[in-house]
Each structure stands twice: as C-alpha cells, then as structure tokens.
mmCIF file of C-alpha atoms in Angstrom:
data_model
loop_
_atom_site.group_PDB
_atom_site.id
_atom_site.type_symbol
_atom_site.label_atom_id
_atom_site.label_comp_id
_atom_site.label_asym_id
_atom_site.label_seq_id
_atom_site.Cartn_x
_atom_site.Cartn_y
_atom_site.Cartn_z
ATOM 1 C CA MET A 1 0.000 0.000 0.000
ATOM 2 C CA LYS A 2 2.878 2.339 0.806
ATOM 3 C CA ARG A 3 4.393 1.754 -2.619
ATOM 4 C CA LEU A 4 1.091 2.550 -4.325
ATOM 5 C CA ALA A 5 0.708 5.715 -2.285
ATOM 6 C CA VAL A 6 4.160 6.836 -3.396
ATOM 7 C CA PHE A 7 3.250 5.902 -6.962
ATOM 8 C CA ALA A 8 0.079 7.996 -6.805
ATOM 9 C CA ALA A 9 2.006 11.015 -5.611
ATOM 10 C CA LEU A 10 4.472 10.621 -8.441
ATOM 11 C CA VAL A 11 1.958 10.385 -11.239
ATOM 12 C CA LEU A 12 -0.189 13.214 -9.945
ATOM 13 C CA VAL A 13 2.674 15.656 -9.534
ATOM 14 C CA LEU A 14 4.655 15.861 -12.753
ATOM 15 C CA ALA A 15 7.514 17.873 -11.427
ATOM 16 C CA ALA A 16 10.689 18.902 -13.196
ATOM 17 C CA GLY A 17 13.724 16.741 -12.716
ATOM 18 C CA ALA A 18 16.904 15.326 -14.096
ATOM 19 C CA GLY A 19 17.135 13.351 -17.320
ATOM 20 C CA ARG A 20 16.363 13.951 -20.960
ATOM 21 C CA LEU A 21 14.462 17.043 -21.937
ATOM 22 C CA SER A 22 11.860 14.762 -23.499
ATOM 23 C CA ALA A 23 11.103 12.909 -20.288
ATOM 24 C CA GLN A 24 7.544 13.308 -19.052
ATOM 25 C CA PHE A 25 8.553 11.665 -15.767
ATOM 26 C CA ARG A 26 11.683 11.770 -13.655
ATOM 27 C CA PRO A 27 13.793 8.574 -13.592
ATOM 28 C CA ASP A 28 12.214 7.527 -10.288
ATOM 29 C CA GLN A 29 8.768 8.032 -11.800
ATOM 30 C CA LEU A 30 9.660 6.007 -14.881
ATOM 31 C CA ALA A 31 10.673 3.184 -12.551
ATOM 32 C CA GLU A 32 7.039 3.109 -11.373
ATOM 33 C CA ARG A 33 5.693 2.118 -14.774
ATOM 34 C CA PRO A 34 5.216 -1.567 -13.830
ATOM 35 C CA ALA A 35 3.171 -0.459 -10.810
ATOM 36 C CA GLN A 36 1.154 1.922 -12.973
ATOM 37 C CA GLU A 37 0.378 -0.810 -15.486
ATOM 38 C CA GLU A 38 -0.587 -3.226 -12.706
ATOM 39 C CA PHE A 39 -2.859 -0.607 -11.175
ATOM 40 C CA LEU A 40 -4.606 0.001 -14.498
ATOM 41 C CA LEU A 41 -5.085 -3.734 -14.989
ATOM 42 C CA THR A 42 -6.325 -4.656 -11.528
ATOM 43 C CA ALA A 43 -7.809 -1.631 -9.751
ATOM 44 C CA GLU A 44 -11.575 -1.591 -9.233
ATOM 45 C CA ILE A 45 -13.580 0.690 -11.527
ATOM 46 C CA VAL A 46 -15.681 2.700 -9.064
ATOM 47 C CA ALA A 47 -17.079 5.408 -11.361
ATOM 48 C CA SER A 48 -17.355 6.251 -15.048
ATOM 49 C CA GLU A 49 -18.493 9.161 -17.171
ATOM 50 C CA PRO A 50 -18.383 10.001 -20.887
ATOM 51 C CA ILE A 51 -15.578 12.451 -21.579
ATOM 52 C CA GLY A 52 -17.762 14.248 -24.091
ATOM 53 C CA GLU A 53 -14.958 15.048 -26.507
ATOM 54 C CA GLY A 54 -13.717 13.157 -29.537
ATOM 55 C CA VAL A 55 -15.452 10.963 -32.081
ATOM 56 C CA THR A 56 -14.294 7.748 -30.390
ATOM 57 C CA LYS A 57 -16.641 8.312 -27.408
ATOM 58 C CA PRO A 58 -14.058 7.735 -24.654
ATOM 59 C CA TYR A 59 -14.899 7.376 -20.974
ATOM 60 C CA LYS A 60 -13.190 8.791 -17.916
ATOM 61 C CA LEU A 61 -12.942 6.044 -15.322
ATOM 62 C CA THR A 62 -12.166 6.323 -11.624
ATOM 63 C CA LEU A 63 -10.005 3.455 -10.369
ATOM 64 C CA ARG A 64 -9.415 2.479 -6.752
ATOM 65 C CA LYS A 65 -7.085 -0.009 -5.112
ATOM 66 C CA ASP A 66 -5.575 -0.220 -1.607
ATOM 67 C CA GLY A 67 -6.773 3.264 -0.755
ATOM 68 C CA VAL A 68 -5.319 4.848 -3.907
ATOM 69 C CA GLU A 69 -7.705 6.486 -6.400
ATOM 70 C CA LEU A 70 -6.681 7.543 -9.905
ATOM 71 C CA LYS A 71 -8.339 8.500 -13.184
ATOM 72 C CA ALA A 72 -7.914 6.886 -16.582
ATOM 73 C CA ALA A 73 -9.365 7.226 -20.073
ATOM 74 C CA TRP A 74 -10.945 4.181 -21.730
ATOM 75 C CA LYS A 75 -11.679 3.916 -25.442
ATOM 76 C CA ASN A 76 -12.388 1.103 -27.866
ATOM 77 C CA PRO A 77 -12.724 2.477 -31.406
ATOM 78 C CA SER A 78 -12.341 -0.103 -34.134
ATOM 79 C CA GLY A 79 -12.752 0.079 -37.887
ATOM 80 C CA GLU A 80 -13.519 3.121 -39.996
ATOM 81 C CA GLN A 81 -15.089 6.149 -38.303
ATOM 82 C CA LEU A 82 -15.641 9.484 -40.080
ATOM 83 C CA GLY A 83 -13.312 8.401 -42.858
ATOM 84 C CA PHE A 84 -10.456 7.338 -40.551
ATOM 85 C CA LEU A 85 -9.328 3.844 -39.611
ATOM 86 C CA GLU A 86 -9.448 3.574 -35.815
ATOM 87 C CA GLY A 87 -7.883 0.987 -33.528
ATOM 88 C CA TRP A 88 -7.849 1.011 -29.726
ATOM 89 C CA GLN A 89 -4.930 -1.418 -29.743
ATOM 90 C CA TYR A 90 -2.757 1.326 -31.276
ATOM 91 C CA GLU A 91 -2.949 3.226 -27.980
ATOM 92 C CA ILE A 92 -1.177 0.323 -26.304
ATOM 93 C CA ALA A 93 1.259 -0.130 -29.183
ATOM 94 C CA ALA A 94 2.241 3.549 -28.952
ATOM 95 C CA TYR A 95 2.955 3.267 -25.238
ATOM 96 C CA ARG A 96 5.006 0.102 -25.666
ATOM 97 C CA LEU A 97 6.987 1.617 -28.518
ATOM 98 C CA ASP A 98 7.501 4.773 -26.449
ATOM 99 C CA LYS A 99 9.085 2.583 -23.755
ATOM 100 C CA LEU A 100 11.258 0.748 -26.294
ATOM 101 C CA ILE A 101 12.627 3.949 -27.790
ATOM 102 C CA GLY A 102 12.797 5.877 -24.521
ATOM 103 C CA LEU A 103 10.570 8.721 -25.682
ATOM 104 C CA ASN A 104 8.845 8.912 -22.277
ATOM 105 C CA MET A 105 6.054 11.207 -23.490
ATOM 106 C CA VAL A 106 3.143 8.741 -23.831
ATOM 107 C CA PRO A 107 1.102 7.865 -20.698
ATOM 108 C CA PRO A 108 0.850 4.195 -19.660
ATOM 109 C CA ALA A 109 -1.800 2.185 -21.500
ATOM 110 C CA VAL A 110 -3.080 -1.362 -21.070
ATOM 111 C CA GLU A 111 -5.867 -3.540 -22.401
ATOM 112 C CA ARG A 112 -8.871 -3.504 -20.052
ATOM 113 C CA GLU A 113 -12.465 -4.650 -20.383
ATOM 114 C CA PHE A 114 -15.197 -2.145 -19.579
ATOM 115 C CA GLY A 115 -18.920 -2.538 -20.161
ATOM 116 C CA GLY A 116 -18.324 -6.001 -21.557
ATOM 117 C CA LYS A 117 -16.011 -4.723 -24.291
ATOM 118 C CA ARG A 118 -12.255 -4.798 -24.767
ATOM 119 C CA GLY A 119 -10.455 -1.490 -25.089
ATOM 120 C CA ALA A 120 -7.433 0.590 -24.144
ATOM 121 C CA LEU A 121 -7.179 2.080 -20.665
ATOM 122 C CA VAL A 122 -4.784 5.041 -20.503
ATOM 123 C CA LEU A 123 -3.586 6.662 -17.303
ATOM 124 C CA TRP A 124 -5.030 10.168 -16.997
ATOM 125 C CA ALA A 125 -2.163 12.592 -17.454
ATOM 126 C CA GLU A 126 -2.387 15.531 -15.082
ATOM 127 C CA ASN A 127 -1.581 18.724 -16.974
ATOM 128 C CA LYS A 128 -2.086 22.460 -16.915
ATOM 129 C CA TYR A 129 -2.530 23.365 -20.578
ATOM 130 C CA SER A 130 -3.309 21.815 -23.928
ATOM 131 C CA LEU A 131 -1.716 23.360 -26.991
ATOM 132 C CA LEU A 132 -5.251 24.231 -28.111
ATOM 133 C CA LYS A 133 -5.828 26.219 -24.925
ATOM 134 C CA ILE A 134 -2.511 28.023 -25.346
ATOM 135 C CA VAL A 135 -3.384 29.040 -28.896
ATOM 136 C CA GLU A 136 -7.013 29.976 -28.225
ATOM 137 C CA GLN A 137 -6.299 31.963 -25.067
ATOM 138 C CA GLY A 138 -3.022 33.476 -26.215
ATOM 139 C CA ILE A 139 -1.115 32.021 -23.259
ATOM 140 C CA ARG A 140 2.532 33.005 -23.380
ATOM 141 C CA ILE A 141 5.114 30.268 -22.932
ATOM 142 C CA PRO A 142 7.741 31.550 -20.478
ATOM 143 C CA GLU A 143 11.054 32.598 -21.996
ATOM 144 C CA GLU A 144 12.927 29.867 -20.133
ATOM 145 C CA ALA A 145 10.609 27.173 -21.534
ATOM 146 C CA VAL A 146 10.491 28.246 -25.195
ATOM 147 C CA GLU A 147 13.516 26.233 -26.316
ATOM 148 C CA ARG A 148 12.307 23.117 -24.502
ATOM 149 C CA THR A 149 8.798 23.257 -25.949
ATOM 150 C CA GLU A 150 10.143 23.918 -29.467
ATOM 151 C CA LYS A 151 12.419 20.888 -29.251
ATOM 152 C CA MET A 152 9.577 18.737 -27.995
ATOM 153 C CA LYS A 153 7.377 19.979 -30.848
ATOM 154 C CA TRP A 154 9.937 18.779 -33.367
ATOM 155 C CA LEU A 155 10.435 15.496 -31.528
ATOM 156 C CA THR A 156 6.662 14.926 -31.518
ATOM 157 C CA ARG A 157 6.585 15.467 -35.285
ATOM 158 C CA ALA A 158 9.398 12.944 -35.786
ATOM 159 C CA TRP A 159 7.545 10.462 -33.547
ATOM 160 C CA ASP A 160 4.344 10.935 -35.554
ATOM 161 C CA CYS A 161 6.347 10.348 -38.736
ATOM 162 C CA LEU A 162 7.639 7.056 -37.375
ATOM 163 C CA ILE A 163 4.223 5.757 -36.306
ATOM 164 C CA ALA A 164 2.224 7.393 -39.115
ATOM 165 C CA ASN A 165 -0.110 9.203 -36.762
ATOM 166 C CA GLU A 166 -2.448 11.137 -39.017
ATOM 167 C CA ASP A 167 -4.495 12.742 -36.253
ATOM 168 C CA ARG A 168 -2.164 14.806 -34.088
ATOM 169 C CA THR A 169 -4.180 17.787 -32.943
ATOM 170 C CA GLN A 170 -3.551 20.754 -30.672
ATOM 171 C CA GLN A 171 -5.957 19.171 -28.210
ATOM 172 C CA ASN A 172 -3.848 16.051 -27.641
ATOM 173 C CA ILE A 173 -0.575 17.850 -26.948
ATOM 174 C CA LEU A 174 -0.447 18.705 -23.258
ATOM 175 C CA TYR A 175 1.942 20.641 -21.028
ATOM 176 C CA THR A 176 2.589 20.214 -17.345
ATOM 177 C CA GLU A 177 2.960 23.233 -15.093
ATOM 178 C CA ASP A 178 6.734 23.086 -15.575
ATOM 179 C CA TRP A 179 6.277 22.831 -19.382
ATOM 180 C CA ARG A 180 6.933 19.187 -19.958
ATOM 181 C CA THR A 181 5.238 17.726 -23.017
ATOM 182 C CA ILE A 182 2.697 14.898 -22.880
ATOM 183 C CA ILE A 183 1.199 13.397 -26.025
ATOM 184 C CA PHE A 184 -1.807 11.094 -26.196
ATOM 185 C CA ASP A 185 -4.487 9.741 -28.550
ATOM 186 C CA HIS A 186 -2.848 7.333 -30.999
ATOM 187 C CA SER A 187 -5.861 5.377 -32.248
ATOM 188 C CA ARG A 188 -5.275 6.711 -35.779
ATOM 189 C CA ALA A 189 -1.626 5.714 -35.975
ATOM 190 C CA PHE A 190 0.392 2.824 -37.413
ATOM 191 C CA ARG A 191 -0.941 3.104 -40.949
ATOM 192 C CA SER A 192 0.260 0.443 -43.388
ATOM 193 C CA THR A 193 -1.059 1.465 -46.794
ATOM 194 C CA ARG A 194 1.393 2.492 -49.507
ATOM 195 C CA GLU A 195 0.738 6.197 -48.966
ATOM 196 C CA PHE A 196 2.143 5.928 -45.426
ATOM 197 C CA THR A 197 5.233 3.935 -46.374
ATOM 198 C CA GLU A 198 6.391 6.205 -49.199
ATOM 199 C CA ARG A 199 5.931 9.572 -47.443
ATOM 200 C CA LEU A 200 6.205 10.786 -43.877
ATOM 201 C CA MET A 201 3.514 12.721 -42.046
ATOM 202 C CA PHE A 202 5.872 15.716 -41.697
ATOM 203 C CA GLY A 203 9.066 16.908 -43.342
ATOM 204 C CA ARG A 204 9.885 18.512 -46.669
ATOM 205 C CA ASN A 205 7.776 15.978 -48.584
ATOM 206 C CA GLY A 206 5.331 15.389 -45.764
ATOM 207 C CA LEU A 207 1.686 14.493 -46.090
ATOM 208 C CA LYS A 208 0.787 17.318 -43.703
ATOM 209 C CA MET A 209 1.193 20.914 -44.875
ATOM 210 C CA SER A 210 0.414 24.281 -43.350
ATOM 211 C CA SER A 211 -2.528 26.349 -44.588
ATOM 212 C CA GLN A 212 0.005 28.253 -46.718
ATOM 213 C CA GLY A 213 1.143 25.028 -48.369
ATOM 214 C CA THR A 214 4.524 24.936 -46.631
ATOM 215 C CA PRO A 215 5.802 21.760 -44.958
ATOM 216 C CA TRP A 216 5.857 21.192 -41.216
ATOM 217 C CA LEU A 217 9.491 20.394 -40.433
ATOM 218 C CA PHE A 218 11.369 18.829 -37.533
ATOM 219 C CA ARG A 219 14.356 21.155 -37.379
ATOM 220 C CA ARG A 220 16.398 19.696 -34.517
ATOM 221 C CA LEU A 221 16.299 16.302 -32.825
ATOM 222 C CA PRO A 222 18.056 14.708 -29.846
ATOM 223 C CA ARG A 223 21.023 12.549 -30.779
ATOM 224 C CA TRP A 224 19.813 9.696 -28.560
ATOM 225 C CA PHE A 225 16.527 9.523 -30.495
ATOM 226 C CA VAL A 226 18.309 9.241 -33.845
ATOM 227 C CA ASP A 227 20.648 6.589 -32.429
ATOM 228 C CA LYS A 228 17.605 4.626 -31.257
ATOM 229 C CA LEU A 229 16.085 4.853 -34.727
ATOM 230 C CA ARG A 230 19.262 3.577 -36.332
ATOM 231 C CA ALA A 231 19.304 0.531 -34.054
ATOM 232 C CA LEU A 232 15.582 -0.256 -34.298
ATOM 233 C CA THR A 233 14.746 -3.646 -35.850
ATOM 234 C CA PHE A 234 11.611 -5.541 -36.784
ATOM 235 C CA GLU A 235 12.349 -8.076 -34.062
ATOM 236 C CA ASP A 236 12.790 -5.361 -31.411
ATOM 237 C CA ILE A 237 9.431 -3.832 -32.249
ATOM 238 C CA GLN A 238 7.634 -7.163 -32.476
ATOM 239 C CA ALA A 239 8.914 -8.208 -29.062
ATOM 240 C CA ALA A 240 7.929 -4.860 -27.519
ATOM 241 C CA VAL A 241 4.434 -4.386 -28.951
ATOM 242 C CA GLY A 242 3.290 -8.015 -29.012
ATOM 243 C CA PRO A 243 -0.097 -8.624 -30.679
ATOM 244 C CA THR A 244 -1.048 -4.925 -30.709
ATOM 245 C CA LEU A 245 0.537 -4.583 -34.163
ATOM 246 C CA LYS A 246 0.363 -6.922 -37.142
ATOM 247 C CA ASP A 247 3.539 -7.847 -39.034
ATOM 248 C CA LYS A 248 2.489 -5.643 -41.945
ATOM 249 C CA GLU A 249 2.136 -2.671 -39.607
ATOM 250 C CA ILE A 250 5.602 -3.314 -38.177
ATOM 251 C CA ARG A 251 7.120 -3.605 -41.646
ATOM 252 C CA SER A 252 5.488 -0.298 -42.551
ATOM 253 C CA LEU A 253 7.012 1.278 -39.454
ATOM 254 C CA ILE A 254 10.437 -0.021 -40.470
ATOM 255 C CA ALA A 255 9.951 1.510 -43.928
ATOM 256 C CA ARG A 256 9.140 4.885 -42.339
ATOM 257 C CA ARG A 257 12.167 4.540 -40.091
ATOM 258 C CA LYS A 258 14.323 4.525 -43.220
ATOM 259 C CA LEU A 259 12.504 7.534 -44.699
ATOM 260 C CA LEU A 260 12.944 9.408 -41.429
ATOM 261 C CA LEU A 261 16.647 8.585 -41.180
ATOM 262 C CA ASP A 262 17.150 9.571 -44.833
ATOM 263 C CA GLU A 263 15.566 12.960 -44.193
ATOM 264 C CA ILE A 264 17.672 13.491 -41.079
ATOM 265 C CA GLU A 265 20.852 12.586 -42.970
ATOM 266 C CA LEU A 266 19.950 15.063 -45.703
ATOM 267 C CA MET A 267 19.409 17.760 -43.076
ATOM 268 C CA ILE A 268 22.823 16.962 -41.580
ATOM 269 C CA LYS A 269 24.472 17.106 -44.998
ATOM 270 C CA GLU A 270 22.917 20.505 -45.726
ATOM 271 C CA GLN A 271 23.293 22.130 -42.310
ATOM 272 C CA GLY A 272 25.957 20.205 -40.419
ATOM 273 C CA GLU A 273 25.432 17.667 -37.653
ATOM 274 C CA ASP A 274 25.694 20.159 -34.798
ATOM 275 C CA LYS A 275 22.861 22.223 -36.295
ATOM 276 C CA VAL A 276 20.536 19.226 -36.491
ATOM 277 C CA LEU A 277 21.397 16.958 -33.550
ATOM 278 C CA TYR A 278 21.811 17.947 -29.915
#
C-alpha cells in the first residue's frame, strides 16, 4: 500500500527533474511504470463518465485499489469512423513503442475490459494546458521554456512520422505546469497502406502541410533519439508491442524509419550535424 501511495504522488505531480528534456517523468517516476500498469489492470472501476470530446466516445474512469484512487481514459474504437481507420490497440502499441525507444512522453496504457467490451485504458495525465488552450487563449510560454517546448514539438513530429499518426491535434498535446510535453491519442496511428510507407507525415515531402502550403518540419532532434532509430529492428518492435501490431504494420514502421533517417541525414548534410542533432 505504501508503494502505491508513493506511486500515486508521483503520477499526480509531474515535477521537473533530471534526465532527458523529453522525459515526461523523472527517472524515479519512470521506474514506477510496472506499478502503474498493474494498477490500471487490476484496480476496481468505481465510477465512469463520458468524456464528451472526440469521435471515439471515450470514458473517464475512476479506479481504486488499496486506498489509492486515480483517473484513466478508456476507449475502444475499431474500424472506420468518419473516414479514418481507428484501432484502440494502437494506444497500447504507442505506449510500448515509447518505452522501447525511450521517448517517455506517452502515458501508460493497457488492455482492459469495460462494459463487456475490450479497449485501451490510458492513465489520466495531469496537466495544466493543452496546446489548443494556449493558442485559443493566447497564453505566453515563459522565456525559459520556449527552447524546450520547441524541441519537444519537433520530436513529436518525428515520432508521428515514425508511427504514421495522421491525427495529431492541438488538443492532444499537453503541457505540465513546468512545461513538460505529454502526447496522447494514438488510435489513428500505425498506418500500413502504400501512402504511409512512401511519405512521412511531416518533413519537406510530408503528407501534412500548413494552410500556406509549406511543410511542417522537424528542425532539430536529440542525438539519442536518432541513435535509437538507427538501431531499431523488426524483431525489437515485435517483441515490444506483441499482438497490438500486425507484421504488416511493423514492416510499414520499419519503412518509415528509413525515410525518417534519410531525411535526417539530408538535413545533416545541408546544415551540419551540430545544427541538427543535440
């Protein structure tokens, strides 16, 4: 019970700490991931309510175990909805791939039955702002946090390129009070059609463009992330994500990995390594 109480304090207070700029949690918080996953899998569901946002009709669940109470989001979209292919299992695949790469920006997610249906249960990420709120309300990012948030914006774009996430919105990019970045909602990721293996979501030839027709770029990326990409194999991914991704979806991810590395190498050739990697 003591360990769970400590765990609850850690996940509810996303404080600044040592480690990579990308880390959503401190190293001691990351060590609690097994406990977080176990809690999501085994805690009693004591309350539920529709979130009221999103086309996938998610629920906000209240979980309780050994005196600890936490919130989580549950969703189970499957098949085509409003012209998009949806899959709740991709929420879990994104979290497992996040752990494999060391991105540390995606909240824990597990498979959990609710209302007699299988779906993804995602730990509710405490936050202060969404990017949508920042834009709509004209909230100013503090001077000392501008560089960090810019770098995390570019890293998020590179991540979405790798997993072919075609539905990154301002609403599902969150910031903690100390301006750490949290990203969620990956049910429209891991595309495997030809379109998503020949072009990236972002970049100079990206599928996504600004309203002016200019590409959304990822200008600088952490060296550790690029090193992880270079070492990533089909077998690594398969072992990490298990049945949440089909072999075709993993092969498509490997194809995008090459496209992403090719674009990064071109950036390095044009600008110099120190201008691209940090």
